[in-house]
Each structure stands twice: as structure tokens, then as C-alpha cells.
Coordinates of C-alpha atoms and ligand atoms in Angstrom, one line a residue:
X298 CA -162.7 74.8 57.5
X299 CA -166.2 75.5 58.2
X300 CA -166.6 76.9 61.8
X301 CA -169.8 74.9 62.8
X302 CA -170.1 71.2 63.5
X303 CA -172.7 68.9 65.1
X304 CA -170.4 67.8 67.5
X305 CA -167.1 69.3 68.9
X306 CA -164.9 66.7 71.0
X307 CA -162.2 68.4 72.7
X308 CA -158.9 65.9 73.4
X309 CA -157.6 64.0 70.7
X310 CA -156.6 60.9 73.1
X311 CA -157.8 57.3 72.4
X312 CA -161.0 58.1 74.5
X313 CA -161.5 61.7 72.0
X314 CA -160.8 59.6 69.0
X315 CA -163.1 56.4 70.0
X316 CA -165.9 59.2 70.4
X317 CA -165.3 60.4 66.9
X318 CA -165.4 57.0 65.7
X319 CA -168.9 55.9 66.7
X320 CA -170.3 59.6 66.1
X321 CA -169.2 59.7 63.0
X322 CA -170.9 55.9 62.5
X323 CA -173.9 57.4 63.0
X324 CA -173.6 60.1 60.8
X325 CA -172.5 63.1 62.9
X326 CA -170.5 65.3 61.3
X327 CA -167.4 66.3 64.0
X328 CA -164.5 68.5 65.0
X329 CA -162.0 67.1 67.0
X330 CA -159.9 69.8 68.7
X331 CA -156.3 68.7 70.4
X332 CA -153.6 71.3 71.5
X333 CA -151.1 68.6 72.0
X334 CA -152.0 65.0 70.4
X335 CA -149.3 62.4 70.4
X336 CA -147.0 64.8 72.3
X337 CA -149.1 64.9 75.6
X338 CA -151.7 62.3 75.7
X339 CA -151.7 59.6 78.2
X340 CA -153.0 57.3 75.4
X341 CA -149.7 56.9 73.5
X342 CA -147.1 55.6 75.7
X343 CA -149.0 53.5 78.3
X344 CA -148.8 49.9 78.7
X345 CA -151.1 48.6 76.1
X346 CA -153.0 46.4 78.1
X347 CA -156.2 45.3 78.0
X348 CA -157.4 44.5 81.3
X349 CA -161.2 43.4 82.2
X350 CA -158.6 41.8 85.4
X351 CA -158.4 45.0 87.0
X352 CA -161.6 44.8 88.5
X353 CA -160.8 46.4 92.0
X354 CA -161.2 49.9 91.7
X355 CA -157.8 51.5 92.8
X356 CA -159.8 53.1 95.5
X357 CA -160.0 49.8 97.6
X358 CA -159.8 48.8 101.4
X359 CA -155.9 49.0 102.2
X360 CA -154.7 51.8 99.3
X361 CA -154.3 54.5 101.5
X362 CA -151.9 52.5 104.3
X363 CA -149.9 51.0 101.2
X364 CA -149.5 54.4 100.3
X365 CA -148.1 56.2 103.4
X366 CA -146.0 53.2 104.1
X367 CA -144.0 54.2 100.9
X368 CA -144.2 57.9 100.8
X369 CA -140.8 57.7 102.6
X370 CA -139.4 55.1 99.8
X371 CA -138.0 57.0 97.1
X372 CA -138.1 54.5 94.4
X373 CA -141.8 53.2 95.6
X374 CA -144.3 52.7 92.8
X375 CA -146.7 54.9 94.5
X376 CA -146.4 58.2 95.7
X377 CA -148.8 60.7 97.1
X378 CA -146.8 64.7 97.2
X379 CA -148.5 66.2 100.7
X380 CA -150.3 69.6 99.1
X381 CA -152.9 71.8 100.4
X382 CA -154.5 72.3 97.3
X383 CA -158.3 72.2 98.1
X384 CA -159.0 70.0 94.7
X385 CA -156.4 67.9 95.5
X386 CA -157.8 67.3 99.4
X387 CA -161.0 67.1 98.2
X388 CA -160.4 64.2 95.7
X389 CA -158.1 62.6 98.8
X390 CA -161.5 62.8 100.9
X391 CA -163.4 61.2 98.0
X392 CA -161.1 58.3 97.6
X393 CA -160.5 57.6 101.1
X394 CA -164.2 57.8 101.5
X395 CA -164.5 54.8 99.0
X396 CA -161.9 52.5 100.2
X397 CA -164.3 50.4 101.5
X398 CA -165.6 46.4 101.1
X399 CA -169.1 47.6 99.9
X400 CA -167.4 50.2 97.7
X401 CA -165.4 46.9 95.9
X402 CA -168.5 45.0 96.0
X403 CA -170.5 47.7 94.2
X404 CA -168.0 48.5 91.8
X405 CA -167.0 44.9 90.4
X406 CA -169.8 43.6 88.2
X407 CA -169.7 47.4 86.8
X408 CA -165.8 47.2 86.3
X409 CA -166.4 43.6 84.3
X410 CA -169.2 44.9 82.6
X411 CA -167.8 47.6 81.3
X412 CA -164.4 46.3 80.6
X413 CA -166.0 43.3 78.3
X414 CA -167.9 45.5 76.3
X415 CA -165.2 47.6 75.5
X416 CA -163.0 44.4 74.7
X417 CA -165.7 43.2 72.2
X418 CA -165.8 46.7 70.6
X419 CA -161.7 46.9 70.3
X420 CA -161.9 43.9 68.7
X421 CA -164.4 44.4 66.1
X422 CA -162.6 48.0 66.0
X423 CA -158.9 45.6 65.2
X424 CA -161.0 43.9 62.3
X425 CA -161.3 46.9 60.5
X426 CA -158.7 47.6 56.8
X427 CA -156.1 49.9 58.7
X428 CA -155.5 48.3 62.0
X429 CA -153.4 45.2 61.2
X430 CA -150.7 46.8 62.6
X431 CA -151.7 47.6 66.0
X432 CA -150.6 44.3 67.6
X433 CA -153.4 43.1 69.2
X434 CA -152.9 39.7 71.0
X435 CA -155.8 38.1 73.0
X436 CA -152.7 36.0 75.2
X437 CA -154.1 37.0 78.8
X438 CA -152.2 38.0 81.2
X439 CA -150.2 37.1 84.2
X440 CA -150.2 38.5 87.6
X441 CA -147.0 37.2 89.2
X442 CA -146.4 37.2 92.3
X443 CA -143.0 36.4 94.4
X444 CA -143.5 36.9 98.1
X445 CA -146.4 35.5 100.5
X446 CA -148.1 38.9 100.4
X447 CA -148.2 39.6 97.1
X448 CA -149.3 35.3 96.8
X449 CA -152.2 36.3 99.2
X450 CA -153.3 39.9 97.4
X451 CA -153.2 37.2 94.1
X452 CA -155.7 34.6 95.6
X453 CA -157.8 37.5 97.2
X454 CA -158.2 39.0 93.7
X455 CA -158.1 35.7 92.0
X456 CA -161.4 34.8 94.6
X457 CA -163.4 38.3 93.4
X458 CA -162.6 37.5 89.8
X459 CA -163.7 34.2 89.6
X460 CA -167.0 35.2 91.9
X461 CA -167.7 37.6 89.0
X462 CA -167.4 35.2 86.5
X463 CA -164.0 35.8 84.4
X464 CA -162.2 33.1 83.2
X465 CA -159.3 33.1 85.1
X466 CA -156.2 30.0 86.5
X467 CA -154.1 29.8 89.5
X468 CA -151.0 28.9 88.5
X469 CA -147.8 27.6 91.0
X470 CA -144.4 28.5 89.8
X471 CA -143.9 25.2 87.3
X472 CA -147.1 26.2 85.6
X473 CA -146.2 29.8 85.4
X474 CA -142.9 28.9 84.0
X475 CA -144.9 26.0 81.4
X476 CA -147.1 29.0 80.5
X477 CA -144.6 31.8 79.8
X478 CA -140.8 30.4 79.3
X479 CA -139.1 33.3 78.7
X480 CA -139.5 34.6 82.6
X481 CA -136.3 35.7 84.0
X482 CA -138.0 37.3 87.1
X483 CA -138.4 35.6 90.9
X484 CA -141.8 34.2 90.6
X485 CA -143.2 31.5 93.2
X486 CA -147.0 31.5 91.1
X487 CA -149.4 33.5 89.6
X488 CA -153.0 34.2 88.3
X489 CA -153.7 33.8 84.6
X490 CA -156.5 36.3 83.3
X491 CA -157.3 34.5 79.7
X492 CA -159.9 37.3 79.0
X493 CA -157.1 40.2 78.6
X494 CA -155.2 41.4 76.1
X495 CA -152.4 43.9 74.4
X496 CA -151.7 46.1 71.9
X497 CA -149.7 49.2 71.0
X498 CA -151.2 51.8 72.0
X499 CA -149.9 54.4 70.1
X500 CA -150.5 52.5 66.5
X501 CA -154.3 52.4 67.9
X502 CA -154.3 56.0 68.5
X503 CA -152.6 55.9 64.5
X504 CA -155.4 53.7 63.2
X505 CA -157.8 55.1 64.5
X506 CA -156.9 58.8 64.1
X507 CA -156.8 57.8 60.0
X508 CA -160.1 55.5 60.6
X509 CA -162.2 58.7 61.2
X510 CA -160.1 60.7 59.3
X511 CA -161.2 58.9 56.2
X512 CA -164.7 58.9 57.4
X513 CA -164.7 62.7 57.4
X514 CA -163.7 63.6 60.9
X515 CA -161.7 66.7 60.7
X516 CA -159.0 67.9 63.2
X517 CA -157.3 71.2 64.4
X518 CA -154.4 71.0 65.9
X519 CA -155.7 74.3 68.8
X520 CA -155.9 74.4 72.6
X521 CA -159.3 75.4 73.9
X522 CA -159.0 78.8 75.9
X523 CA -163.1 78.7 76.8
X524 CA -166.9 77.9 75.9
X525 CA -169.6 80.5 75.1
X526 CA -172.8 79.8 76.5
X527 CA -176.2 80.9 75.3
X528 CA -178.8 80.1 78.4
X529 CA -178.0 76.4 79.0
X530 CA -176.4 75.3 76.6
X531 CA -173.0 75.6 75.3
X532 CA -173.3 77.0 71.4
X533 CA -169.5 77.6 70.9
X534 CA -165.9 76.6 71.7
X535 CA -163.3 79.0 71.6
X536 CA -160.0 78.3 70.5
X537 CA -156.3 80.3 69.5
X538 CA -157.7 79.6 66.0
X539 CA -160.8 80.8 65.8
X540 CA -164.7 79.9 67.4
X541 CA -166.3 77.0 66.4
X542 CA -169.8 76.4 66.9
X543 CA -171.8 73.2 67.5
X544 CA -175.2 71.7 69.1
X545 CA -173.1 69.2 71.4
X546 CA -169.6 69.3 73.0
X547 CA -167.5 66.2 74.0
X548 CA -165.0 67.1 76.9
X549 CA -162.3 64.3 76.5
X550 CA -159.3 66.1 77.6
X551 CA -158.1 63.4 80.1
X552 CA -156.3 65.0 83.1
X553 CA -157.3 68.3 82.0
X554 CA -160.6 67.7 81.7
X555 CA -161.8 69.7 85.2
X556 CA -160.2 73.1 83.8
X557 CA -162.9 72.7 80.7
X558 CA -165.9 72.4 82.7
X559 CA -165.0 74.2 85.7
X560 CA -166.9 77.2 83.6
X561 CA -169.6 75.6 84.3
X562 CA -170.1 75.0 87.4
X563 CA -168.9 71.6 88.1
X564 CA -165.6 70.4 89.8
X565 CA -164.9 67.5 88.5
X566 CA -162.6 65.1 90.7
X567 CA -160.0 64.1 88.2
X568 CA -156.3 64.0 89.6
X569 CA -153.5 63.5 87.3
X570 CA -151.8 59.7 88.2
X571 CA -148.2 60.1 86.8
X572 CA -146.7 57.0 85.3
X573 CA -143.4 55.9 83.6
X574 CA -142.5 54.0 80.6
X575 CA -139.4 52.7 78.9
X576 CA -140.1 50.8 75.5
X577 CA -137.1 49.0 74.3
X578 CA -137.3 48.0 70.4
X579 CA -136.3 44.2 70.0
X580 CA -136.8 41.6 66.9
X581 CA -139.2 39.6 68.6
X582 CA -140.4 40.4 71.9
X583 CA -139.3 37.3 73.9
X584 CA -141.9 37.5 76.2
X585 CA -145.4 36.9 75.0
X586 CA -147.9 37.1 77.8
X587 CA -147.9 40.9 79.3
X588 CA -147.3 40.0 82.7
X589 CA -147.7 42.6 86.1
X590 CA -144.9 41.9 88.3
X591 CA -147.6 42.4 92.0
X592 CA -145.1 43.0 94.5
X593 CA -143.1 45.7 92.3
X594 CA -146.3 47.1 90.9
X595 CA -144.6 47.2 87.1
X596 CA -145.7 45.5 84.1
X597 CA -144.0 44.0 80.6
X598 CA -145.9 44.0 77.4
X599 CA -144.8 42.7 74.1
X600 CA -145.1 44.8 71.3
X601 CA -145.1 44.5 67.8
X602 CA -141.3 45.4 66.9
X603 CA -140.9 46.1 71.1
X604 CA -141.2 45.7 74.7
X605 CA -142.2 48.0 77.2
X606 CA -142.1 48.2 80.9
X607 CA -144.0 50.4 83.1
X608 CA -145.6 51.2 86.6
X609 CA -145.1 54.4 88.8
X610 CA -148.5 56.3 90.4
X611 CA -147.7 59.3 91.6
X612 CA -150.2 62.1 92.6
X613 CA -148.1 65.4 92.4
X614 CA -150.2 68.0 90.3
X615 CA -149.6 68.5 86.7
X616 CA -145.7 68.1 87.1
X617 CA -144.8 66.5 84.0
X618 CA -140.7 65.7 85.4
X619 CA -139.2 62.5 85.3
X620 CA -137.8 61.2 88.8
X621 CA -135.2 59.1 87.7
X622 CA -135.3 57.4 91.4
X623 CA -138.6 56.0 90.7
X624 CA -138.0 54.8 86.9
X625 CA -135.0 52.9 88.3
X626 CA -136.9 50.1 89.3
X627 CA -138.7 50.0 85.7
X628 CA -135.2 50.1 84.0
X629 CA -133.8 47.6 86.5
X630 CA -136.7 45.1 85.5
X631 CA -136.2 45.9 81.4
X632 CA -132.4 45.0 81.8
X633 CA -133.2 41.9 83.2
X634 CA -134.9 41.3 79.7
X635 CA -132.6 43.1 77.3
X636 CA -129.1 44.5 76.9
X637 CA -128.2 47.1 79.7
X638 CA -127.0 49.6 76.7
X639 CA -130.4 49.2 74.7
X640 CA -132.2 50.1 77.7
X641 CA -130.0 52.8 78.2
X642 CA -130.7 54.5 75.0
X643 CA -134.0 55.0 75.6
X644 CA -135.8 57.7 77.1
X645 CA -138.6 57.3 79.8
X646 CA -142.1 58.5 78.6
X647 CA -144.2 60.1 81.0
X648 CA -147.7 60.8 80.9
X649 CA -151.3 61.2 83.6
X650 CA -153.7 59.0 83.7
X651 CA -157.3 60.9 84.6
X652 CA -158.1 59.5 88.0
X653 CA -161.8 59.5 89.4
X654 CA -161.5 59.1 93.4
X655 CA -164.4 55.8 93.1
X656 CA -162.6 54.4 90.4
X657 CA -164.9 54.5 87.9
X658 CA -164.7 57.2 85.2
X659 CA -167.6 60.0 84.6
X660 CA -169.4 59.3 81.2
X661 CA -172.6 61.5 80.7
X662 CA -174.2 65.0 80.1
X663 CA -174.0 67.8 82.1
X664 CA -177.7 68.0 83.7
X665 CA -177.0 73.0 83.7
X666 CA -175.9 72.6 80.3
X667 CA -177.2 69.2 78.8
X668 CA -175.4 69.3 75.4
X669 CA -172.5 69.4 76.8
X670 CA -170.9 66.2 77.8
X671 CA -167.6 64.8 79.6
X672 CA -165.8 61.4 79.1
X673 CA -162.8 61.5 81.8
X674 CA -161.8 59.5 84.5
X675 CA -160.3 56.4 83.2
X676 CA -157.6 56.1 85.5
X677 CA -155.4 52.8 84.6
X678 CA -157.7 51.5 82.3
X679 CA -158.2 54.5 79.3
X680 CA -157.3 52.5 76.8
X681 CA -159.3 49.8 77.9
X682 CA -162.5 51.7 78.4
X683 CA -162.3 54.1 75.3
X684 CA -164.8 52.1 72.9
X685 CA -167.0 51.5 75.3
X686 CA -166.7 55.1 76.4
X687 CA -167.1 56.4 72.9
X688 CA -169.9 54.0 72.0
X689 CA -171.7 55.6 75.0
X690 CA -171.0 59.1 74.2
X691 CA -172.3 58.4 70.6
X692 CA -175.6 56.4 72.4
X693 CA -176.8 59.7 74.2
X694 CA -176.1 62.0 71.9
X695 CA -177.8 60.5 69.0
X696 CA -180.8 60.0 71.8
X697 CA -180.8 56.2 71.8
X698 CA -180.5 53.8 74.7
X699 CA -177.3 53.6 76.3
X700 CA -175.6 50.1 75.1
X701 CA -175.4 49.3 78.9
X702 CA -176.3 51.1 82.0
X703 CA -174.4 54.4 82.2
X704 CA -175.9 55.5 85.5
X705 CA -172.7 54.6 87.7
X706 CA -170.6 56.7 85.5
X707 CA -172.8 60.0 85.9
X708 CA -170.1 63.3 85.6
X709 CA -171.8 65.2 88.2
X710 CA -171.8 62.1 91.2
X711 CA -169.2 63.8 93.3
X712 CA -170.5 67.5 92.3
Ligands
LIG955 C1 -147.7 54.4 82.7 C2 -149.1 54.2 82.3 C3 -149.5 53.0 81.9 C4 -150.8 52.7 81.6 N1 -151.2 51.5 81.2 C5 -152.5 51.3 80.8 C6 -152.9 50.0 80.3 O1 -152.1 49.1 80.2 N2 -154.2 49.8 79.9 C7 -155.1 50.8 80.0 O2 -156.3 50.5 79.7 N3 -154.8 52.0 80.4 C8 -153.5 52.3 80.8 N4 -153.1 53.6 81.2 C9 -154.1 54.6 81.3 C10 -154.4 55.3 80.0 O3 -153.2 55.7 79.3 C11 -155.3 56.5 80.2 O4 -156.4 56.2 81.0 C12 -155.8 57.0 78.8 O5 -154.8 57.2 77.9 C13 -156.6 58.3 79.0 O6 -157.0 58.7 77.6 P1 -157.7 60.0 77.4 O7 -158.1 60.1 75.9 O8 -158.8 60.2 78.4 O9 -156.7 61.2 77.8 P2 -155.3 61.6 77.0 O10 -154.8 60.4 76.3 O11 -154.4 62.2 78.1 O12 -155.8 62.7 76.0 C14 -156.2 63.9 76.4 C15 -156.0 64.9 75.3 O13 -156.6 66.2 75.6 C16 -155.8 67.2 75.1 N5 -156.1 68.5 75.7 C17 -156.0 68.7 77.1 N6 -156.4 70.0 77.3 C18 -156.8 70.5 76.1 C19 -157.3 71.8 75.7 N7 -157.5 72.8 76.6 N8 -157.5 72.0 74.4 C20 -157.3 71.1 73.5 N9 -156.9 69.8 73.8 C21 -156.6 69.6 75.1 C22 -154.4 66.7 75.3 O14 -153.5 67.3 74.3 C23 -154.5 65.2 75.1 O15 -154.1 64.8 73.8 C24 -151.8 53.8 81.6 C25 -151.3 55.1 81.9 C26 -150.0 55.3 82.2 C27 -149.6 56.7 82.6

């Protein structure tokens, strides 16, 4: 393999490989680098939904009380671990700082932009010879709710939405049940978001990893133990495998995306967000709108061949464990949909989702070293984001103008 490329990505997750993709469109010839692929990414085992409706940012007026109100609930869906780690209480600072109205008010038309573009892109990406399989259904989705609070966080959403323009219904519980039979979960109404969508995530992260293979992408399977620098500019990327040389560098490695760059003098806010999945294979999914369940903070999606449920956020450093205390409420709501024993014979997936503390991810060049570049900081909406994200990437780097404004995502705004 030759040991120079035009452009090296590092992280082989749906946001790496969407880089790849729209490089390699316009002719770049690139090097993706992974250590751990299928086996560590976020992008594989998450909830496969596509959702221009999560337009809050998770940093939003309210979080941080919800929080401490279940840090003492051991099966809550969110969980903060107290630490002293200075990254960690920095990021804390960051977030709280933007819990705010204005924050949400700023943040919304940049959320829905963003999110619609990448939706357009995924699905001209789903046209494509190669990803028939992937399962992607433009149904919507349904954010139930089943107690007066939950109702009222539904209509206050609903409200924002429908002030920003996306096509959305309040439904009461008869028109719920009309829209999506198959419900076996308390529900009293919900709020119908026609402009999402689901897929599999991990047959994208398939189809697309043999989309840019065929194109001439090539992989190595290495971890990236450091960057060699040659006045500003990063001119290598070292690797267990050898040193590979380029004019730009991608740094896609999700979660671990601040370790990368810290060499370089920026600390990067990204947290790791731990989350839960159990994916239960089935004939035919009997559900068919991905629904989140508001008050329980855990979602279904129907799969091609399965159906997966999934919530949990918990901010506890790069521990990778599984808490059984806080899958049993996911397990709890996939019996309720299949056999007990089917559930049971399957193991929980865990992965991090790369949290920004605004909400928004970091998509730009470093301004020390300006071939260098990071594309992090998805949070819940990775999969979502990663064409848009990659078509971005691709933008600057082959010096054209950005498909839509990428100043709000700039990597160094928390520096
Ligand atoms: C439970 C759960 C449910 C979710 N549901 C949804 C959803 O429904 N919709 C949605 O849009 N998003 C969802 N997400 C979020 C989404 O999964 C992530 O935002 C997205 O996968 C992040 O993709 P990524 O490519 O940035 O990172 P990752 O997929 O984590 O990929 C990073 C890659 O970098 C590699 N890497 C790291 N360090 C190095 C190194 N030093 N050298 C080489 N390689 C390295 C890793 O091996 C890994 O493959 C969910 C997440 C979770 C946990």
C-alpha cells in the first residue's frame, strides 16, 4: 500500500466513511484508518433513526434538573457519574452554560437545516446499486407520550417544530392508535414527525464501506498512536503499521476524537454519551413507525429482518460496561413486543455517542494547522448528520463553498 494519500480520514464510523464518500466523488484519492470498525463504532448499533425532529439541542433549558432528579434512580435513562476530571467539568460548564431559551432559539433553524440536507443526501446516497438492503423507510416517527408531562414536553416541542417549519401532526390516543396499530404501550397521544426516517445502521455502514471501496478508497485496519507536524501543517499520521503521509487529515474518530487533536493544541469538548441497545430478529417487524416512548426516554425501530429498542445517556468516561439496571427498562419495553426468551438471547450493544456541550457538532479546519480537520460531535444524531457532515468536509477541502453555512459548527468555538 502506498504510504502517501491526499487525504487521510481517521475513524472508520458512518461519519469517517460519509467523508470518504464525497472525497472520493471529487476525485481525492484517500486512506481511511480505523483501529476498531464494526467492533467499537457508535455508528453500528444505534437506533437507525433519522431525525430532522430532534431539533432541541440536548443542552436545553431544564436538562440539568432532569438530570439530578434521577442520578439517584438506578434504572433512569440518564445518568451523569460525579468526577473531577477537569475535561469532564469543563464540558459540564459548557453545557450548563447553554441551557438556555436563546441558546434553543439559536440553535433550531441550524438543527433543521442541517438535519434536511443530510436527509436529502441519505437519500440520494439509498438510490445508489448496493444499498437496497439498508432498510430505509421514510414512515416518520412518533413521539408518544403517556403522562401530562410528557403530553406538555410533546406540545412544547410540537410548537418549536411547527414554528420552524417541519411538517409535523398532533395526534390524541385514537389517532395514534389509527396511525400505528401494532402499539402495545400506554399511550394517551402523540406527535407525528412525517419528515423522519429509519434505517439499519449497520447495513449503511456495509454499503457504504463497499461503496468507496469500489470507488478506490482504501482501508487499514491500524490505531493512530500520533501526527507529525512540519510548521503548520500536519504532513504525516502515524500508525502501529507504518507512517502515512498526506496534504489533509480528517479526524472522525467520534468519542475519541479530542485524544487526536489534543497534540495540537485544541481541547476539544466531546464527552462520550453511553447508550444501550437490544435488537431482537423477528419475520416482520410488527411495528412500522419508529416510535420514542417521551416519558421512558427509549425508542423502537423496525428493521429489515428486526427490531431494536434503545435509550440510556450516561456520561461516565470511556467505561464501555453494561449496567444491566439501566437496560432493564429497554428489555422490559422489547418484551412487551416479542417473546420474553427471544429477548433474552440477545445481548445488549453498547456504544458513545460524541457529545458537543451546545449541541451541535464541530465540522471545520483547524485555523494552527489548517489541513487538518475534525468532524465530531454528533451526539444523538451521527447517523443523521454524516452526509451532510461528509459533504462539508469534502466542500472545504476541495476549496469550494460550503453546501450551507458551516460557521455554527466551527471545531475551535469552545477552544
Ligand atoms: C444507543 C444509541 C442510539 C443512537 N441512535 C441514533 C439515532 O437513532 N439516530 C442518529 O442519528 N444517531 C443515533 N445515535 C448516535 C450515533 O450513533 C453517533 O452519533 C454516530 O454513530 C457517531 O459516528 P462517528 O462516525 O462520529 O463515530 P463512531 O461511529 O464511534 O466511529 C468512530 C471510529 O473511530 C475509530 N477510532 C477511534 N480512535 C481511533 C484511533 N486512535 N485510531 C484509529 N481509529 C480510531 C473507532 O474505532 C470508530 O470506528 C445513537 C447512539 C447510541 C449510543
Amino acid at each position: 500500500m502506498s504510504s502517501k494519500a491526499d487525504v487521510i480520514i481517521v475513524g472508520g464510523g458512518l461519519v469517517g466513511l460519509s467523508c470518504a464518500h464525497y472525497l472520493k466523488e471529487q476525485g481525492a484519492d484517500v486512506l481511511l484508518l480505523d483501529r476498531g470498525r464494526y467492533a467499537e463504532s457508535a455508528s453500528a448499533g444505534n437506533a437507525g433513526m433519522i431525525v430532522p425532529s430532534h431539533i432541541i439541542p440536548l443542552s436545553a433549558p431544564g436538562v440539568i434538573a432532569k438530570g439530578l432528579k434521577w442520578l439517584m434512580n438506578p434504572e433512569s435513562p440518564l445518568y451523569i457519574k460525579p468526577s473531577a476530571d477537569p475535561k469532564f467539568m469543563k464540558w459540564l460548564w459548557l453545557f450548563q452554560k447553554h441551557c438556555t431559551v436563546a441558546h434553543v432559539e439559536r440553535s433550531v433553524p441550524i438543527l433543521r437545516d442541517l438535519s434536511l440536507a443530510s436527509k436529502d443526501l441519505l437519500t440520494q446516497l439509498c438510490a445508489l446499486p448496493g444499498f437496497e438492503n439498508v432498510g430505509l423507510e421514510q414512515d416518520g416517527l412518533l413521539m408518544l407520550h403517556a403522562t401530562e408531562k410528557s403530553a406538555k414536553d410533546n406540545a412544547e416541542l410540537a410548537d418549536i417544530a411547527e414554528e420552524a417549519g417541519l411538517d409535523i401532526d398532533r395526534l390524541d390516543r385514537d389517532a395514534t392508535m389509527a396511525l400505528e396499530p401494532a402499539l402495545k404501550t400506554k399511550v394517551t397521544g402523540s406527535v407525528y414527525f412525517r419528515q423522519d426516517a429509519s434505517l439499519d445502521p449497520e447495513r449503511l455502514m456495509r454499503a457504504l464501506e463497499a461503496q468507496v471501496r469500489n470507488a478506490g478508497v482504501r482501508f487499514l485496519d491500524a490505531a493512530v498512536t500520533g501526527l507529525k507536524r512540519s510548521g503548520n501543517r500536519v504532513v504525516a499520521v502515524k500508525t502501529a503499521e507504518g507512517t502515512f503521509e498526506a496534504d489533509h487529515v480528517v479526524m472522525a474518530a467520534g468519542s475519541w476524537t479530542p485524544s487526536l487533536v489534543k497534540g495540537l493544541g485544541l481541547s476539544l469538548p466531546v464527552q462520550p454519551a453511553k447508550g444501550y441497545s437490544v435488537t431482537v430478529p423477528v419475520d416482520e417487524p410488527s411495528i412500522r413507525i419508529p416510535c420514542v416512548l417521551t416519558d421512558e426516554k427509549v425508542t423502537i425501530t423496525p428493521m429489515p429482518g428486526s427490531i431494536r429498542f434503545a435509550g440510556t445517556l450516561a456520561l461516565q468516561g470511556y467505561d464501555m460496561s453494561i449496567d444491566e439496571r439501566r437496560v432493564r427498562p429497554i428489555r422490559r419495553l422489547a418484551e412487551v413486543y416479542c417473546p420474553p426468551a427471544d429477548v433474552a438471547a440477545q445481548e445488549t450493544w453498547a456504544g458513545f455517542r460524541p457529545v458537543s456541550p451546545d449541541g451541535l457538532p464541530y465540522i471545520g479546519a483547524l485555523s494552527k494547522t489548517p489541513n487538518v480537520y475534525v468532524a465530531t460531535g454528533h451526539g444523538m444524531m451521527g447517523v443523521t448528520l454524516a452526509p451532510i457532515t461528509g459533504r462539508l468536509i469534502a466542500d472545504r477541502i476541495g476549496g469550494h463553498t460550503p453546501s450551507l453555512d458551516d460557521a455554527p459548527f466551527s471545531a475551535e468555538r469552545h477552544a
